[in-house]
PDB file of C-alpha atoms in Angstrom:
ATOM      1  CA  UNK A   1       0.000   0.000   0.000  1.00  0.00           C
ATOM      2  CA  UNK A   2       1.159   3.502  -0.859  1.00  0.00           C
ATOM      3  CA  UNK A   3      -0.106   6.688   0.794  1.00  0.00           C
ATOM      4  CA  UNK A   4      -0.918  10.060  -0.740  1.00  0.00           C
ATOM      5  CA  UNK A   5      -1.267  13.200   1.363  1.00  0.00           C
ATOM      6  CA  UNK A   6      -2.925  16.200  -0.263  1.00  0.00           C
ATOM      7  CA  UNK A   7      -0.939  19.239   0.889  1.00  0.00           C
ATOM      8  CA  UNK A   8      -1.127  21.731  -1.973  1.00  0.00           C
ATOM      9  CA  UNK A   9      -3.660  24.210  -0.582  1.00  0.00           C
ATOM     10  CA  UNK A  10      -3.034  27.771   0.553  1.00  0.00           C
ATOM     11  CA  UNK A  11      -4.883  27.477   3.879  1.00  0.00           C
ATOM     12  CA  UNK A  12      -6.697  30.784   3.364  1.00  0.00           C
ATOM     13  CA  UNK A  13      -8.891  30.359   6.458  1.00  0.00           C
ATOM     14  CA  UNK A  14      -5.766  30.207   8.613  1.00  0.00           C
ATOM     15  CA  UNK A  15      -4.304  33.503   7.459  1.00  0.00           C
ATOM     16  CA  UNK A  16      -2.211  35.355   8.487  1.00  0.00           C
ATOM     17  CA  UNK A  17      -0.452  32.269   9.906  1.00  0.00           C
ATOM     18  CA  UNK A  18      -0.250  30.623   6.476  1.00  0.00           C
ATOM     19  CA  UNK A  19       1.193  33.631   4.681  1.00  0.00           C
ATOM     20  CA  UNK A  20       4.736  32.389   5.309  1.00  0.00           C
ATOM     21  CA  UNK A  21       4.118  28.788   6.467  1.00  0.00           C
ATOM     22  CA  UNK A  22       2.111  26.181   4.537  1.00  0.00           C
ATOM     23  CA  UNK A  23      -0.871  24.902   6.500  1.00  0.00           C
ATOM     24  CA  UNK A  24       0.434  21.315   6.834  1.00  0.00           C
ATOM     25  CA  UNK A  25       3.510  22.653   8.638  1.00  0.00           C
ATOM     26  CA  UNK A  26       1.649  24.712  11.230  1.00  0.00           C
ATOM     27  CA  UNK A  27       2.589  23.284  14.620  1.00  0.00           C
ATOM     28  CA  UNK A  28       0.225  21.430  16.918  1.00  0.00           C
ATOM     29  CA  UNK A  29       1.774  20.990  20.357  1.00  0.00           C
ATOM     30  CA  UNK A  30       5.246  21.385  18.907  1.00  0.00           C
ATOM     31  CA  UNK A  31       4.853  19.098  15.863  1.00  0.00           C
ATOM     32  CA  UNK A  32       3.776  20.075  12.333  1.00  0.00           C
ATOM     33  CA  UNK A  33       0.293  18.888  11.395  1.00  0.00           C
ATOM     34  CA  UNK A  34       1.908  16.883   8.590  1.00  0.00           C
ATOM     35  CA  UNK A  35       4.156  15.127  11.087  1.00  0.00           C
ATOM     36  CA  UNK A  36       1.138  13.987  13.090  1.00  0.00           C
ATOM     37  CA  UNK A  37      -0.491  12.646   9.930  1.00  0.00           C
ATOM     38  CA  UNK A  38       2.562  10.772   8.665  1.00  0.00           C
ATOM     39  CA  UNK A  39       3.261   9.440  12.151  1.00  0.00           C
ATOM     40  CA  UNK A  40      -0.247   7.951  12.329  1.00  0.00           C
ATOM     41  CA  UNK A  41       0.035   6.080   9.021  1.00  0.00           C
ATOM     42  CA  UNK A  42       0.051   2.293   8.997  1.00  0.00           C
ATOM     43  CA  UNK A  43       3.094   0.751   7.261  1.00  0.00           C
ATOM     44  CA  UNK A  44       3.300   2.017   3.678  1.00  0.00           C
ATOM     45  CA  UNK A  45       5.619   1.179   0.812  1.00  0.00           C
ATOM     46  CA  UNK A  46       5.813   4.746  -0.400  1.00  0.00           C
ATOM     47  CA  UNK A  47       4.601   8.182   0.661  1.00  0.00           C
ATOM     48  CA  UNK A  48       3.551  10.706  -1.984  1.00  0.00           C
ATOM     49  CA  UNK A  49       2.810  14.295  -0.936  1.00  0.00           C
ATOM     50  CA  UNK A  50       1.025  16.589  -3.382  1.00  0.00           C
ATOM     51  CA  UNK A  51       2.399  20.121  -3.050  1.00  0.00           C
ATOM     52  CA  UNK A  52       2.046  23.552  -4.608  1.00  0.00           C
ATOM     53  CA  UNK A  53       1.904  26.470  -2.167  1.00  0.00           C
ATOM     54  CA  UNK A  54       5.264  26.977  -0.399  1.00  0.00           C
ATOM     55  CA  UNK A  55       6.237  23.541  -1.683  1.00  0.00           C
ATOM     56  CA  UNK A  56       9.934  23.975  -0.863  1.00  0.00           C
ATOM     57  CA  UNK A  57       9.160  24.163   2.860  1.00  0.00           C
ATOM     58  CA  UNK A  58       7.179  20.917   2.765  1.00  0.00           C
ATOM     59  CA  UNK A  59       9.933  19.183   0.805  1.00  0.00           C
ATOM     60  CA  UNK A  60      12.510  20.384   3.332  1.00  0.00           C
ATOM     61  CA  UNK A  61      10.411  18.915   6.158  1.00  0.00           C
ATOM     62  CA  UNK A  62      10.027  15.594   4.333  1.00  0.00           C
ATOM     63  CA  UNK A  63      13.774  15.382   3.933  1.00  0.00           C
ATOM     64  CA  UNK A  64      14.184  15.566   7.717  1.00  0.00           C
ATOM     65  CA  UNK A  65      11.265  13.404   8.910  1.00  0.00           C
ATOM     66  CA  UNK A  66      12.028   9.817   9.936  1.00  0.00           C
ATOM     67  CA  UNK A  67       8.583   8.173   9.720  1.00  0.00           C
ATOM     68  CA  UNK A  68       8.730   7.058   6.065  1.00  0.00           C
ATOM     69  CA  UNK A  69      12.015   6.711   4.213  1.00  0.00           C
ATOM     70  CA  UNK A  70      10.596   6.160   0.726  1.00  0.00           C
ATOM     71  CA  UNK A  71       8.847   9.420  -0.151  1.00  0.00           C
ATOM     72  CA  UNK A  72       8.408  11.756  -3.060  1.00  0.00           C
ATOM     73  CA  UNK A  73       6.414  14.858  -3.933  1.00  0.00           C
ATOM     74  CA  UNK A  74       4.163  15.659  -6.866  1.00  0.00           C
ATOM     75  CA  UNK A  75       3.685  19.301  -7.741  1.00  0.00           C
ATOM     76  CA  UNK A  76       0.138  20.193  -8.666  1.00  0.00           C
ATOM     77  CA  UNK A  77       1.021  22.868 -11.197  1.00  0.00           C
ATOM     78  CA  UNK A  78      -2.405  24.493 -11.084  1.00  0.00           C
ATOM     79  CA  UNK A  79      -4.727  23.819  -8.145  1.00  0.00           C
ATOM     80  CA  UNK A  80      -7.779  22.268  -9.792  1.00  0.00           C
ATOM     81  CA  UNK A  81      -9.311  20.355  -6.921  1.00  0.00           C
ATOM     82  CA  UNK A  82      -8.714  17.271  -4.832  1.00  0.00           C
ATOM     83  CA  UNK A  83      -9.588  14.920  -7.681  1.00  0.00           C
ATOM     84  CA  UNK A  84      -6.953  16.497  -9.890  1.00  0.00           C
ATOM     85  CA  UNK A  85      -4.423  16.254  -7.042  1.00  0.00           C
ATOM     86  CA  UNK A  86      -5.159  12.544  -6.688  1.00  0.00           C
ATOM     87  CA  UNK A  87      -4.932  11.742 -10.404  1.00  0.00           C
ATOM     88  CA  UNK A  88      -1.695  13.716 -10.713  1.00  0.00           C
ATOM     89  CA  UNK A  89      -0.052  10.917  -8.684  1.00  0.00           C
ATOM     90  CA  UNK A  90      -0.782   8.209 -11.238  1.00  0.00           C
ATOM     91  CA  UNK A  91       2.798   7.968 -12.454  1.00  0.00           C
ATOM     92  CA  UNK A  92       4.403   7.614  -9.021  1.00  0.00           C
ATOM     93  CA  UNK A  93       2.097   5.168  -7.213  1.00  0.00           C
ATOM     94  CA  UNK A  94       3.356   1.606  -7.468  1.00  0.00           C
ATOM     95  CA  UNK A  95       1.112  -0.366  -5.110  1.00  0.00           C
ATOM     96  CA  UNK A  96      -2.212  -2.053  -5.829  1.00  0.00           C
ATOM     97  CA  UNK A  97      -3.890   0.049  -3.132  1.00  0.00           C
ATOM     98  CA  UNK A  98      -3.419   3.646  -2.032  1.00  0.00           C
ATOM     99  CA  UNK A  99      -4.516   5.482   1.118  1.00  0.00           C
ATOM    100  CA  UNK A 100      -5.338   9.142   0.485  1.00  0.00           C
ATOM    101  CA  UNK A 101      -5.533  11.740   3.266  1.00  0.00           C
ATOM    102  CA  UNK A 102      -6.014  15.465   3.558  1.00  0.00           C
ATOM    103  CA  UNK A 103      -2.930  17.261   4.822  1.00  0.00           C
ATOM    104  CA  UNK A 104      -4.661  19.337   7.472  1.00  0.00           C
ATOM    105  CA  UNK A 105      -6.711  17.169   9.873  1.00  0.00           C
ATOM    106  CA  UNK A 106      -5.655  14.844  12.683  1.00  0.00           C
ATOM    107  CA  UNK A 107      -7.050  11.302  12.399  1.00  0.00           C
ATOM    108  CA  UNK A 108      -6.546   8.474  14.868  1.00  0.00           C
ATOM    109  CA  UNK A 109      -3.773   5.971  14.252  1.00  0.00           C
ATOM    110  CA  UNK A 110      -6.156   3.078  14.991  1.00  0.00           C
ATOM    111  CA  UNK A 111      -8.711   4.485  12.533  1.00  0.00           C
ATOM    112  CA  UNK A 112      -6.157   4.556   9.724  1.00  0.00           C
ATOM    113  CA  UNK A 113      -5.297   0.949  10.553  1.00  0.00           C
ATOM    114  CA  UNK A 114      -8.999   0.038  10.225  1.00  0.00           C
ATOM    115  CA  UNK A 115      -9.173   1.822   6.884  1.00  0.00           C
ATOM    116  CA  UNK A 116      -6.088  -0.031   5.660  1.00  0.00           C
ATOM    117  CA  UNK A 117      -7.811  -3.338   6.433  1.00  0.00           C
ATOM    118  CA  UNK A 118     -10.579  -2.912   3.812  1.00  0.00           C
ATOM    119  CA  UNK A 119     -10.206  -3.369   0.033  1.00  0.00           C
ATOM    120  CA  UNK A 120     -11.580   0.135  -0.538  1.00  0.00           C
ATOM    121  CA  UNK A 121     -13.376   2.574   1.699  1.00  0.00           C
ATOM    122  CA  UNK A 122     -13.898   5.991   3.247  1.00  0.00           C
ATOM    123  CA  UNK A 123     -13.494   7.282   6.813  1.00  0.00           C
ATOM    124  CA  UNK A 124     -16.523   8.797   8.508  1.00  0.00           C
ATOM    125  CA  UNK A 125     -17.192  10.585  11.773  1.00  0.00           C
ATOM    126  CA  UNK A 126     -20.452  11.838  13.331  1.00  0.00           C
ATOM    127  CA  UNK A 127     -21.097  15.584  13.087  1.00  0.00           C
ATOM    128  CA  UNK A 128     -23.738  17.803  14.654  1.00  0.00           C
ATOM    129  CA  UNK A 129     -23.987  20.222  11.710  1.00  0.00           C
ATOM    130  CA  UNK A 130     -24.587  18.050   8.633  1.00  0.00           C
ATOM    131  CA  UNK A 131     -25.144  21.132   6.488  1.00  0.00           C
ATOM    132  CA  UNK A 132     -21.428  21.957   6.773  1.00  0.00           C
ATOM    133  CA  UNK A 133     -20.079  18.624   5.478  1.00  0.00           C
ATOM    134  CA  UNK A 134     -20.273  15.934   2.857  1.00  0.00           C
ATOM    135  CA  UNK A 135     -22.651  13.416   4.435  1.00  0.00           C
ATOM    136  CA  UNK A 136     -22.360   9.676   3.826  1.00  0.00           C
ATOM    137  CA  UNK A 137     -25.376   7.440   3.325  1.00  0.00           C
ATOM    138  CA  UNK A 138     -24.880   3.702   3.776  1.00  0.00           C
ATOM    139  CA  UNK A 139     -26.412   0.575   2.322  1.00  0.00           C
ATOM    140  CA  UNK A 140     -27.707  -2.114   4.682  1.00  0.00           C
ATOM    141  CA  UNK A 141     -24.381  -3.957   4.453  1.00  0.00           C
ATOM    142  CA  UNK A 142     -22.357  -0.925   5.598  1.00  0.00           C
ATOM    143  CA  UNK A 143     -21.062   0.002   2.175  1.00  0.00           C
ATOM    144  CA  UNK A 144     -21.362   3.508   0.762  1.00  0.00           C
ATOM    145  CA  UNK A 145     -24.552   4.343  -1.112  1.00  0.00           C
ATOM    146  CA  UNK A 146     -23.834   7.990  -1.872  1.00  0.00           C
ATOM    147  CA  UNK A 147     -22.216  11.210  -0.679  1.00  0.00           C
ATOM    148  CA  UNK A 148     -24.362  14.343  -0.436  1.00  0.00           C
ATOM    149  CA  UNK A 149     -22.578  17.653  -0.048  1.00  0.00           C
ATOM    150  CA  UNK A 150     -23.885  19.968   2.684  1.00  0.00           C
ATOM    151  CA  UNK A 151     -27.491  18.696   2.806  1.00  0.00           C
ATOM    152  CA  UNK A 152     -30.068  20.748   4.659  1.00  0.00           C
ATOM    153  CA  UNK A 153     -32.776  19.482   6.963  1.00  0.00           C
ATOM    154  CA  UNK A 154     -31.114  16.320   8.286  1.00  0.00           C
ATOM    155  CA  UNK A 155     -31.430  15.405  11.956  1.00  0.00           C
ATOM    156  CA  UNK A 156     -27.991  15.260  13.625  1.00  0.00           C
ATOM    157  CA  UNK A 157     -25.782  13.457  14.203  1.00  0.00           C
ATOM    158  CA  UNK A 158     -24.896  12.327  10.689  1.00  0.00           C
ATOM    159  CA  UNK A 159     -21.789  10.619   9.344  1.00  0.00           C
ATOM    160  CA  UNK A 160     -19.465  13.019   7.542  1.00  0.00           C
ATOM    161  CA  UNK A 161     -16.656  12.439   5.091  1.00  0.00           C
ATOM    162  CA  UNK A 162     -13.470  13.351   6.994  1.00  0.00           C
ATOM    163  CA  UNK A 163     -11.032  13.116   4.118  1.00  0.00           C
ATOM    164  CA  UNK A 164      -9.587   9.625   4.479  1.00  0.00           C
ATOM    165  CA  UNK A 165      -9.838   7.164   1.589  1.00  0.00           C
ATOM    166  CA  UNK A 166      -8.572   3.744   0.558  1.00  0.00           C
ATOM    167  CA  UNK A 167      -8.623   3.281  -3.209  1.00  0.00           C
ATOM    168  CA  UNK A 168      -7.676   0.444  -5.515  1.00  0.00           C
ATOM    169  CA  UNK A 169      -5.089   1.330  -8.134  1.00  0.00           C
ATOM    170  CA  UNK A 170      -7.878   1.418 -10.716  1.00  0.00           C
ATOM    171  CA  UNK A 171      -8.886   4.845  -9.372  1.00  0.00           C
ATOM    172  CA  UNK A 172      -6.227   6.330 -11.638  1.00  0.00           C
ATOM    173  CA  UNK A 173      -8.088   5.086 -14.715  1.00  0.00           C
ATOM    174  CA  UNK A 174     -11.207   7.128 -13.908  1.00  0.00           C
ATOM    175  CA  UNK A 175     -12.206  10.201 -15.890  1.00  0.00           C
ATOM    176  CA  UNK A 176     -13.635  12.737 -13.473  1.00  0.00           C
ATOM    177  CA  UNK A 177     -16.191  15.367 -14.489  1.00  0.00           C
ATOM    178  CA  UNK A 178     -15.555  19.066 -13.980  1.00  0.00           C
ATOM    179  CA  UNK A 179     -17.582  20.233 -10.989  1.00  0.00           C
ATOM    180  CA  UNK A 180     -19.823  23.331 -11.022  1.00  0.00           C
ATOM    181  CA  UNK A 181     -17.043  25.274  -9.288  1.00  0.00           C
ATOM    182  CA  UNK A 182     -14.581  24.391 -12.031  1.00  0.00           C
ATOM    183  CA  UNK A 183     -12.602  21.726 -10.175  1.00  0.00           C
ATOM    184  CA  UNK A 184     -12.205  17.956 -10.144  1.00  0.00           C
ATOM    185  CA  UNK A 185     -13.515  16.447  -6.916  1.00  0.00           C
ATOM    186  CA  UNK A 186     -12.179  13.368  -5.159  1.00  0.00           C
ATOM    187  CA  UNK A 187     -15.735  12.594  -4.045  1.00  0.00           C
ATOM    188  CA  UNK A 188     -16.649  11.948  -7.691  1.00  0.00           C
ATOM    189  CA  UNK A 189     -14.011   9.208  -7.722  1.00  0.00           C
ATOM    190  CA  UNK A 190     -15.564   7.860  -4.523  1.00  0.00           C
ATOM    191  CA  UNK A 191     -19.024   7.857  -6.099  1.00  0.00           C
ATOM    192  CA  UNK A 192     -17.832   6.038  -9.212  1.00  0.00           C
ATOM    193  CA  UNK A 193     -16.144   3.303  -7.199  1.00  0.00           C
ATOM    194  CA  UNK A 194     -19.056   3.041  -4.762  1.00  0.00           C
ATOM    195  CA  UNK A 195     -21.364   2.407  -7.714  1.00  0.00           C
ATOM    196  CA  UNK A 196     -19.446  -0.823  -8.395  1.00  0.00           C
ATOM    197  CA  UNK A 197     -20.224  -2.068  -4.864  1.00  0.00           C
ATOM    198  CA  UNK A 198     -18.101  -2.966  -1.867  1.00  0.00           C
ATOM    199  CA  UNK A 199     -16.932   0.546  -0.933  1.00  0.00           C
ATOM    200  CA  UNK A 200     -16.838   0.371   2.869  1.00  0.00           C
ATOM    201  CA  UNK A 201     -17.776   3.169   5.267  1.00  0.00           C
ATOM    202  CA  UNK A 202     -15.275   2.973   8.138  1.00  0.00           C
ATOM    203  CA  UNK A 203     -16.314   4.883  11.265  1.00  0.00           C
ATOM    204  CA  UNK A 204     -13.439   6.756  12.890  1.00  0.00           C
ATOM    205  CA  UNK A 205     -13.233   7.120  16.658  1.00  0.00           C
ATOM    206  CA  UNK A 206     -10.929  10.164  16.555  1.00  0.00           C
ATOM    207  CA  UNK A 207     -10.936  13.192  14.261  1.00  0.00           C
ATOM    208  CA  UNK A 208      -9.694  16.702  14.957  1.00  0.00           C
ATOM    209  CA  UNK A 209     -10.324  19.049  12.014  1.00  0.00           C
ATOM    210  CA  UNK A 210      -8.039  22.070  11.717  1.00  0.00           C
ATOM    211  CA  UNK A 211      -9.809  24.291   9.228  1.00  0.00           C
ATOM    212  CA  UNK A 212      -9.575  27.711  10.846  1.00  0.00           C
ATOM    213  CA  UNK A 213      -7.657  29.693  13.447  1.00  0.00           C
ATOM    214  CA  UNK A 214     -10.087  28.792  16.240  1.00  0.00           C
ATOM    215  CA  UNK A 215      -9.680  25.048  15.632  1.00  0.00           C
ATOM    216  CA  UNK A 216      -5.901  25.334  15.328  1.00  0.00           C
ATOM    217  CA  UNK A 217      -5.753  27.258  18.609  1.00  0.00           C
ATOM    218  CA  UNK A 218      -7.973  24.671  20.301  1.00  0.00           C
ATOM    219  CA  UNK A 219      -5.701  21.855  19.094  1.00  0.00           C
ATOM    220  CA  UNK A 220      -2.813  23.251  21.138  1.00  0.00           C
ATOM    221  CA  UNK A 221      -4.456  22.160  24.392  1.00  0.00           C
ATOM    222  CA  UNK A 222      -6.563  19.210  23.190  1.00  0.00           C
ATOM    223  CA  UNK A 223      -5.873  15.539  23.854  1.00  0.00           C
ATOM    224  CA  UNK A 224      -4.284  14.506  20.555  1.00  0.00           C
ATOM    225  CA  UNK A 225      -2.640  11.307  21.792  1.00  0.00           C
ATOM    226  CA  UNK A 226      -4.902   9.146  19.581  1.00  0.00           C
ATOM    227  CA  UNK A 227      -3.527  10.888  16.494  1.00  0.00           C
ATOM    228  CA  UNK A 228      -0.126   9.249  16.845  1.00  0.00           C
TER     229      UNK A 228
END
């Protein structure tokens, strides 16, 4: 299994802190967010980090980290969405399966191990404001039926997509549609694979999103031991 971490974004909601430091390198209790994520990974054959904004800083960090020796970066020349970032890694992924994670949230080490144990799947966590997230709907057998972005009128809690995926290598053969906002979305790849059946919804026990300054500040005093 290889792992891809999507770390190309500008982190606009964390400005001014991200004006000189890429979001994945912002510290949480003395460690970069990216270090927490890589440290929580199950054993992988190769780590691929998609970069763009302040890429040199991320590459310098990767050269010093000791979690995964076999790593490389892919530069997303023009940010065109998470689906484009994923497919840009086609030429450097060697394994039959690939775990894909966002480069800005803390996810439990044990949850990533559970995700690695399924042929293909998506991590989910309950949320109290479904209208702010991509919400996952399951079939009776626990596989994914569909993802609905920011639905209104649902009774909380609902299971949200938290940005952790396990794909078969065949994901790189998909042709993704351009979304209404002019980007290629990783959730379209999820939907296409889910339509073939067997795409597991894996419930995570620990998730700490770091999307804005308030969340980042809160993370400095939170219990993050589950994140690795």
